[in-house]
XYZ file of N, CA and C in Angstrom:
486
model
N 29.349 10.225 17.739
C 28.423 11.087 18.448
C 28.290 10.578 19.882
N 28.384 11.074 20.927
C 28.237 10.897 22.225
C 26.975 10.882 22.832
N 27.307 9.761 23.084
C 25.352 9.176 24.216
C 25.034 10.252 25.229
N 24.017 10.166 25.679
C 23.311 10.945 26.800
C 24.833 10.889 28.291
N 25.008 9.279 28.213
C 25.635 9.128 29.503
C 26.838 9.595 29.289
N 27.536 9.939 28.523
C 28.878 10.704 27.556
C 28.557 12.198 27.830
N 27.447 12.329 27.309
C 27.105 14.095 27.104
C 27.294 14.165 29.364
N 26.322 13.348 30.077
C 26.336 13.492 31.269
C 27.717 13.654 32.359
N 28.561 12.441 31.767
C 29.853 12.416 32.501
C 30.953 13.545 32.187
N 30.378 14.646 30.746
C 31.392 15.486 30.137
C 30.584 16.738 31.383
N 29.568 16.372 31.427
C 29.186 17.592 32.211
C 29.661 17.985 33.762
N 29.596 16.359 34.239
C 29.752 16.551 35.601
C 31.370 16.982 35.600
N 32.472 16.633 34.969
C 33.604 17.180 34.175
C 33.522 18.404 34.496
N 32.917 19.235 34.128
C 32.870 20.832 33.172
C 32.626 21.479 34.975
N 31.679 20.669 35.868
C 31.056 20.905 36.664
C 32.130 20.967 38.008
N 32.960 19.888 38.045
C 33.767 19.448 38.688
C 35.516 20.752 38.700
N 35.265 20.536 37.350
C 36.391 21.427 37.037
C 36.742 22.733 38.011
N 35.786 22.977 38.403
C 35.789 24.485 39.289
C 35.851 26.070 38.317
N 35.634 25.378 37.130
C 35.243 26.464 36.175
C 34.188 27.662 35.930
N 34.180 28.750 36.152
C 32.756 29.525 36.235
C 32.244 30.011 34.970
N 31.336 29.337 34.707
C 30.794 29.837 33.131
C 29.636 30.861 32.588
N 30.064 31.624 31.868
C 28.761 32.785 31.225
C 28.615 32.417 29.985
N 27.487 32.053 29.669
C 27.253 31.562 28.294
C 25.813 32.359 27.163
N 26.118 32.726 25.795
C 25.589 33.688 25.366
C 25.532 32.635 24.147
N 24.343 32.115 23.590
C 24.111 31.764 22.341
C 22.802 32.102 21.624
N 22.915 32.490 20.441
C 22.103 32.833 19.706
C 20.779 32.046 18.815
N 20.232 31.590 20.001
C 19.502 30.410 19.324
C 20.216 28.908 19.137
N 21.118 28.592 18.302
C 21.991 27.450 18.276
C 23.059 27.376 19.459
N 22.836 26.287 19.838
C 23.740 25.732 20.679
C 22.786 25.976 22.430
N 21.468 25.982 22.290
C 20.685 26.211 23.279
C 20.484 25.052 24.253
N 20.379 23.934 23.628
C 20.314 22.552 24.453
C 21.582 22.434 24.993
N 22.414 22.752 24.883
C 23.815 22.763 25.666
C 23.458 23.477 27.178
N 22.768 24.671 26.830
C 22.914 25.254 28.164
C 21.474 24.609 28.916
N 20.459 23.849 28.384
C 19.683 22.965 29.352
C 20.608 21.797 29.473
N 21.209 21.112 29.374
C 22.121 20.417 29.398
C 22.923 20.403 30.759
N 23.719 21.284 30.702
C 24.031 21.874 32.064
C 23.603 22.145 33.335
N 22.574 23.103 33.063
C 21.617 23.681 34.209
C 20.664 22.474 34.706
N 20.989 21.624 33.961
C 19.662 20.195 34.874
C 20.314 19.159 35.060
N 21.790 19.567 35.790
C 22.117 18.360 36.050
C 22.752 18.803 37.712
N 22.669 18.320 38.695
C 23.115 18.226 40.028
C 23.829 18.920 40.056
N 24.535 20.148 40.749
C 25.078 20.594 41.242
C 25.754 21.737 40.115
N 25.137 22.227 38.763
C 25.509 23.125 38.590
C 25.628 24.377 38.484
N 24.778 24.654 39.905
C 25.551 26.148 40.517
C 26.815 26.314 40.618
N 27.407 25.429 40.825
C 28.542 25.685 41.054
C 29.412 25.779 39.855
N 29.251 25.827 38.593
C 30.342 26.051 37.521
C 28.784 27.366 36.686
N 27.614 27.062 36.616
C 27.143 27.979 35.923
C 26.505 29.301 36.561
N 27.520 30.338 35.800
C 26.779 31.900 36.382
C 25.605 32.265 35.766
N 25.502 32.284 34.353
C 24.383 32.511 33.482
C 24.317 32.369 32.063
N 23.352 32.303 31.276
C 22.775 32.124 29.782
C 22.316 33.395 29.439
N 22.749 33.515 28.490
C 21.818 34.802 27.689
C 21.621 33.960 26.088
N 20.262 34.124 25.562
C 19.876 33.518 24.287
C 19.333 34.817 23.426
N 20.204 35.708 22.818
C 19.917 36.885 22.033
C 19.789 36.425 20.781
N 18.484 36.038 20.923
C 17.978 35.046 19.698
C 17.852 36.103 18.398
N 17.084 37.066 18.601
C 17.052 38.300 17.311
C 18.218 39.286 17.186
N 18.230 39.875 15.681
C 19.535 40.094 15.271
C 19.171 41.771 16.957
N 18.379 42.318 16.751
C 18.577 43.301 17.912
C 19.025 43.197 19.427
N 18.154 42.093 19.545
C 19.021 41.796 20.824
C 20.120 41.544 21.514
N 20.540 40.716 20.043
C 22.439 40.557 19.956
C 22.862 41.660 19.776
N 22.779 42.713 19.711
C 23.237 43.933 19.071
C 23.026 44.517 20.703
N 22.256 44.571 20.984
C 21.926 45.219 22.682
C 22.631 44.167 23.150
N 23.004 42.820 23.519
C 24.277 42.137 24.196
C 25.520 42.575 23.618
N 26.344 43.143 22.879
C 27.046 43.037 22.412
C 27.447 44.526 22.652
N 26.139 45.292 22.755
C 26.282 47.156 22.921
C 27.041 47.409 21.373
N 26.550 46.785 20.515
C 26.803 47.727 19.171
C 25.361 47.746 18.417
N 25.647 48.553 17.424
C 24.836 48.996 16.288
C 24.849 48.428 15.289
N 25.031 47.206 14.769
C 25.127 46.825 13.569
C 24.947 45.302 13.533
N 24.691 44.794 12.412
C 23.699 43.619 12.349
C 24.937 42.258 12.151
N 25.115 41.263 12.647
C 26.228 40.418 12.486
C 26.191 38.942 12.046
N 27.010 38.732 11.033
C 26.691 37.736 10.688
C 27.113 36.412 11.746
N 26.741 34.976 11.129
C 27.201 34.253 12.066
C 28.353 33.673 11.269
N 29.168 34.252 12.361
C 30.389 33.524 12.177
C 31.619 33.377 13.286
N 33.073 33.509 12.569
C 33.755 33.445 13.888
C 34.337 34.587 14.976
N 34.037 35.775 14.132
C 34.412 36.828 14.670
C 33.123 37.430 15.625
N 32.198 37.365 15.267
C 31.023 37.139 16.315
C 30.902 36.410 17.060
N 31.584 35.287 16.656
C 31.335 34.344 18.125
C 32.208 34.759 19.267
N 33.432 35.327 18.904
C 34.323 35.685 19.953
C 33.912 36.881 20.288
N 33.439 37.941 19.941
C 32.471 38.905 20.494
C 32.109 38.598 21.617
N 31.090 37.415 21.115
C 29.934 37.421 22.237
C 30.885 36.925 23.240
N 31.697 35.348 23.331
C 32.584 34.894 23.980
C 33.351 36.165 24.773
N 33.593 37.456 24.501
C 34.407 38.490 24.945
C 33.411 39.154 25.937
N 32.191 39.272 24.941
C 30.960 40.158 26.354
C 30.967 38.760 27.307
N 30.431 37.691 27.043
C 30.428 36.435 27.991
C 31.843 36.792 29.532
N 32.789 36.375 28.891
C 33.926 36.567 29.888
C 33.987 38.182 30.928
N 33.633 39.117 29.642
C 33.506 40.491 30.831
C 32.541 40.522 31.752
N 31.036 39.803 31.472
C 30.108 39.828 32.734
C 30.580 38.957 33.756
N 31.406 38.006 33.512
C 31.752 37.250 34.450
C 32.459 37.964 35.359
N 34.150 39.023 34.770
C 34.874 39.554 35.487
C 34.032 40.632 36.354
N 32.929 41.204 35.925
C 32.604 42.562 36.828
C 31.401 41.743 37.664
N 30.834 40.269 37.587
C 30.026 40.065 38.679
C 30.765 39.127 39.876
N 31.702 38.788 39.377
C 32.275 37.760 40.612
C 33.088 39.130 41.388
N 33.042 38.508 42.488
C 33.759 39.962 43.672
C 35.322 40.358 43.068
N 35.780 41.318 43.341
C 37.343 41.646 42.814
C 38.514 40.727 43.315
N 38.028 40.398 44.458
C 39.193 39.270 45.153
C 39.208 38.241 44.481
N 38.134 37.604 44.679
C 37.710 36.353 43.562
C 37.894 36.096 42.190
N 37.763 37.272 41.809
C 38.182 37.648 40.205
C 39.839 37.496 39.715
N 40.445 37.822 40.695
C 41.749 38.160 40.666
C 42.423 36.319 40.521
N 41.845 35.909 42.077
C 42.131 34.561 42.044
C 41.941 33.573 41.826
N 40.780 33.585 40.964
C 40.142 32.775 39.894
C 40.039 33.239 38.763
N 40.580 33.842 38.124
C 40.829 34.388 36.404
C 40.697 33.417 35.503
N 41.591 32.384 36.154
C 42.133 30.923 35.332
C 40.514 30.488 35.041
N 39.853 30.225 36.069
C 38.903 29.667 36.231
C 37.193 30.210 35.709
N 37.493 31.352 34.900
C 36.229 31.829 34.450
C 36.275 31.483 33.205
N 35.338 31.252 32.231
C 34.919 31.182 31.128
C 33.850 31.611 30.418
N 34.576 32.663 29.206
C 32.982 33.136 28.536
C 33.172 32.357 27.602
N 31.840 32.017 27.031
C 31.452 31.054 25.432
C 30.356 32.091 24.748
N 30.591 31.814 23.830
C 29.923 32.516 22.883
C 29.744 31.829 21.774
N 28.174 31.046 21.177
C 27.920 30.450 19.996
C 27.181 31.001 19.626
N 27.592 31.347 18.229
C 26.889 31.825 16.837
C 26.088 30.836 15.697
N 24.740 31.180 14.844
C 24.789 29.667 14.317
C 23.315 30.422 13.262
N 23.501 29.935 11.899
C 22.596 29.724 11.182
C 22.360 28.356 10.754
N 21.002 28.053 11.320
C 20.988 26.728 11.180
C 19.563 26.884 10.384
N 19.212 25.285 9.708
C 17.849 24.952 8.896
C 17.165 26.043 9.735
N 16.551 26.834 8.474
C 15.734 27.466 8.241
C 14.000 27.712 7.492
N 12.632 28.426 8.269
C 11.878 28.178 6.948
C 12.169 29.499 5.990
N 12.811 30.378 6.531
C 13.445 31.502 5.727
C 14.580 31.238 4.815
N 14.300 32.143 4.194
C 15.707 31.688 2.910
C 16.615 32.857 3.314
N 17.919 32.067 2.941
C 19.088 33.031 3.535
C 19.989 32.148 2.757
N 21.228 33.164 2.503
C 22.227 32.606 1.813
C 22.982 32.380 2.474
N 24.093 31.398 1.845
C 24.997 30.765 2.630
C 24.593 29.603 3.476
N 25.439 28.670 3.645
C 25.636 27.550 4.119
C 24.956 27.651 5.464
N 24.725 26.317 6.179
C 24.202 26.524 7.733
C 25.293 26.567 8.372
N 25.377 26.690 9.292
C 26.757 26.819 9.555
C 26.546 27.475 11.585
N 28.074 27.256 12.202
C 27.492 27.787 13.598
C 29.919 27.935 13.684
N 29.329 28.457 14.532
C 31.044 29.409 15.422
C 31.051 29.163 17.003
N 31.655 28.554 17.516
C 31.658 28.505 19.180
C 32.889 29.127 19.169
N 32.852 29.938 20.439
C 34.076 30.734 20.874
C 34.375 30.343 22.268
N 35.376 30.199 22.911
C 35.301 30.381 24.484
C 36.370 31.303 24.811
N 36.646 32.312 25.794
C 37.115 32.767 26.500
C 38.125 32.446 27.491
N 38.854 32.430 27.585
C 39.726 31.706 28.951
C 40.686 32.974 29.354
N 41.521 33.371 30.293
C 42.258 34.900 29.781
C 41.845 35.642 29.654
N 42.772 35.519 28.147
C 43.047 36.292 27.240
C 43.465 35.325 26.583
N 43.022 34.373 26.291
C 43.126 33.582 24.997
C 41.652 33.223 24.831
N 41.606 32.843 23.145
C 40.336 32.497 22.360
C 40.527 31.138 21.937
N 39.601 30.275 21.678
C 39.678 28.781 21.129
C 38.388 29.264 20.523
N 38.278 28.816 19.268
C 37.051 28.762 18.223
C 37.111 28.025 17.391
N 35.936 27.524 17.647
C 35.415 26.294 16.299
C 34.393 26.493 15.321
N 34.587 25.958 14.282
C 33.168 26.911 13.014
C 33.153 25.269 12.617
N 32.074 25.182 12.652
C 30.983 24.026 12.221
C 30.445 24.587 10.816
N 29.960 23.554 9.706
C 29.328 23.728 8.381
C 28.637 22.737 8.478
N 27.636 22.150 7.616
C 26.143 21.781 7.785
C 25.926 22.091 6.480
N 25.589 20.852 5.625
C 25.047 20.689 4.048
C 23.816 21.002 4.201
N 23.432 21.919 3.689
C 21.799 22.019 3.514
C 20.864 20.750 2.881
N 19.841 20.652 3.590
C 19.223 19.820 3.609
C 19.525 18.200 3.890
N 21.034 18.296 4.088
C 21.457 17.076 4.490
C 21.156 16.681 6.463
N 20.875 17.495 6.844
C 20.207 16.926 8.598
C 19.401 18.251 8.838
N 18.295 18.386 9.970
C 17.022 19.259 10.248
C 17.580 20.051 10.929
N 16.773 20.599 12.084
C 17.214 21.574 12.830
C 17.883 20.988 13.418
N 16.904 19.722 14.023
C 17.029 19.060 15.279
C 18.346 18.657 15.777
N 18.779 17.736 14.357
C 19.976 17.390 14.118
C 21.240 18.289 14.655
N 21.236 19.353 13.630
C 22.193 20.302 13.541
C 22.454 21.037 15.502
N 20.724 20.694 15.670
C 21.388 21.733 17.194
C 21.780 20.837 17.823
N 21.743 19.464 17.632
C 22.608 18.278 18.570
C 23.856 18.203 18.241
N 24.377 18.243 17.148
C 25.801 18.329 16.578
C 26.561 19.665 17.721
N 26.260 20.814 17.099
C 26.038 22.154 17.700
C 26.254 21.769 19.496
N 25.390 21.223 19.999
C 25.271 21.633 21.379
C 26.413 20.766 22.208
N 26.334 19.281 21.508
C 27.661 18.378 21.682
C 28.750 18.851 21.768
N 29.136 19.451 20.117
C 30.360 20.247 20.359
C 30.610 21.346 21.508
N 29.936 22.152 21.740
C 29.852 23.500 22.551
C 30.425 22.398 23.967
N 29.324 21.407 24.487
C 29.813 20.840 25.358
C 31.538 20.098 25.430
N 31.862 19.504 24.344
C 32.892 18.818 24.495
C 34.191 19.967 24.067
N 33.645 21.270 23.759
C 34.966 22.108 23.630
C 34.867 22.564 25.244
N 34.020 22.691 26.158
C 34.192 23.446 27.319
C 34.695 21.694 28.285
């Protein structure tokens, strides 16, 4: 598991990179994007967060009608809306010549709950690059670590896949 000063030096990384990021998570994987945003200078790699924490709201990010589970095909969804706000807000010139350089992410995640729900805890990170997808699906023994836990696992990863 990676220390604070690990999680810090991956950031200034991510930051450095010249990468432009839109990031959309659903509740899990949220400390990732404070993570980011409070560290020196990242205006310059972060465009924005969206946290469509309820199943409707994800459904209004996503512009569909229907209720989604968490998994990996949702995560690249969102990862897909992520990358398109990027292409239609950066200028067309810019867009063109930084393509390489945009990134949508998209994490999905049922994590410890006081609701009962079936199935495993579990979370999906997607990123965007292109037109290529990289996705990772995380699992989580119930009752074997808290929320807390799980969204540090969760937010680590999100960080060390970008």
């Amino acid at each position: 598991m990676e220390t604070p000063s690990e999680i810090w030096d991956t950031v200034e990384r991510i930051i450095a990179s010249g990468a432009k990021l839109s990031i959309a998570v659903t509740g899990g994987g949220s400390v990732a994007i404070s993570w980011l945003v409070n560290h020196p200078g990242a205006s310059r790699a972060f465009i924005e967060a969206h946290v469509p924490y309820q199943a409707e709201a994800l459904e209004d990010f996503l512009q569909l009608s229907q209720s989604l589970p968490a998994n990996a095909k949702t995560a690249r969804l969102i990862a897909y809306q992520s990358y398109r706000r990027l292409t239609t807000s950066c200028s067309k010139s810019d867009s063109e010549n930084r393509k390489s350089d945009l990134v949508g992410v998209g994490c999905t995640a049922a994590l410890t709950s006081t609701r009962k729900r079936r199935g495993k805890d579990r979370a999906c990170i997607a990123l965007r690059k292109n037109d290529a997808y990289e996705i990772i699906s995380l699992s989580f023994s119930k009752g074997a670590s808290d929320r807390i836990e799980q969204e540090g696992v969760l937010s680590r990863e999100l960080i060390a896949l970008l």
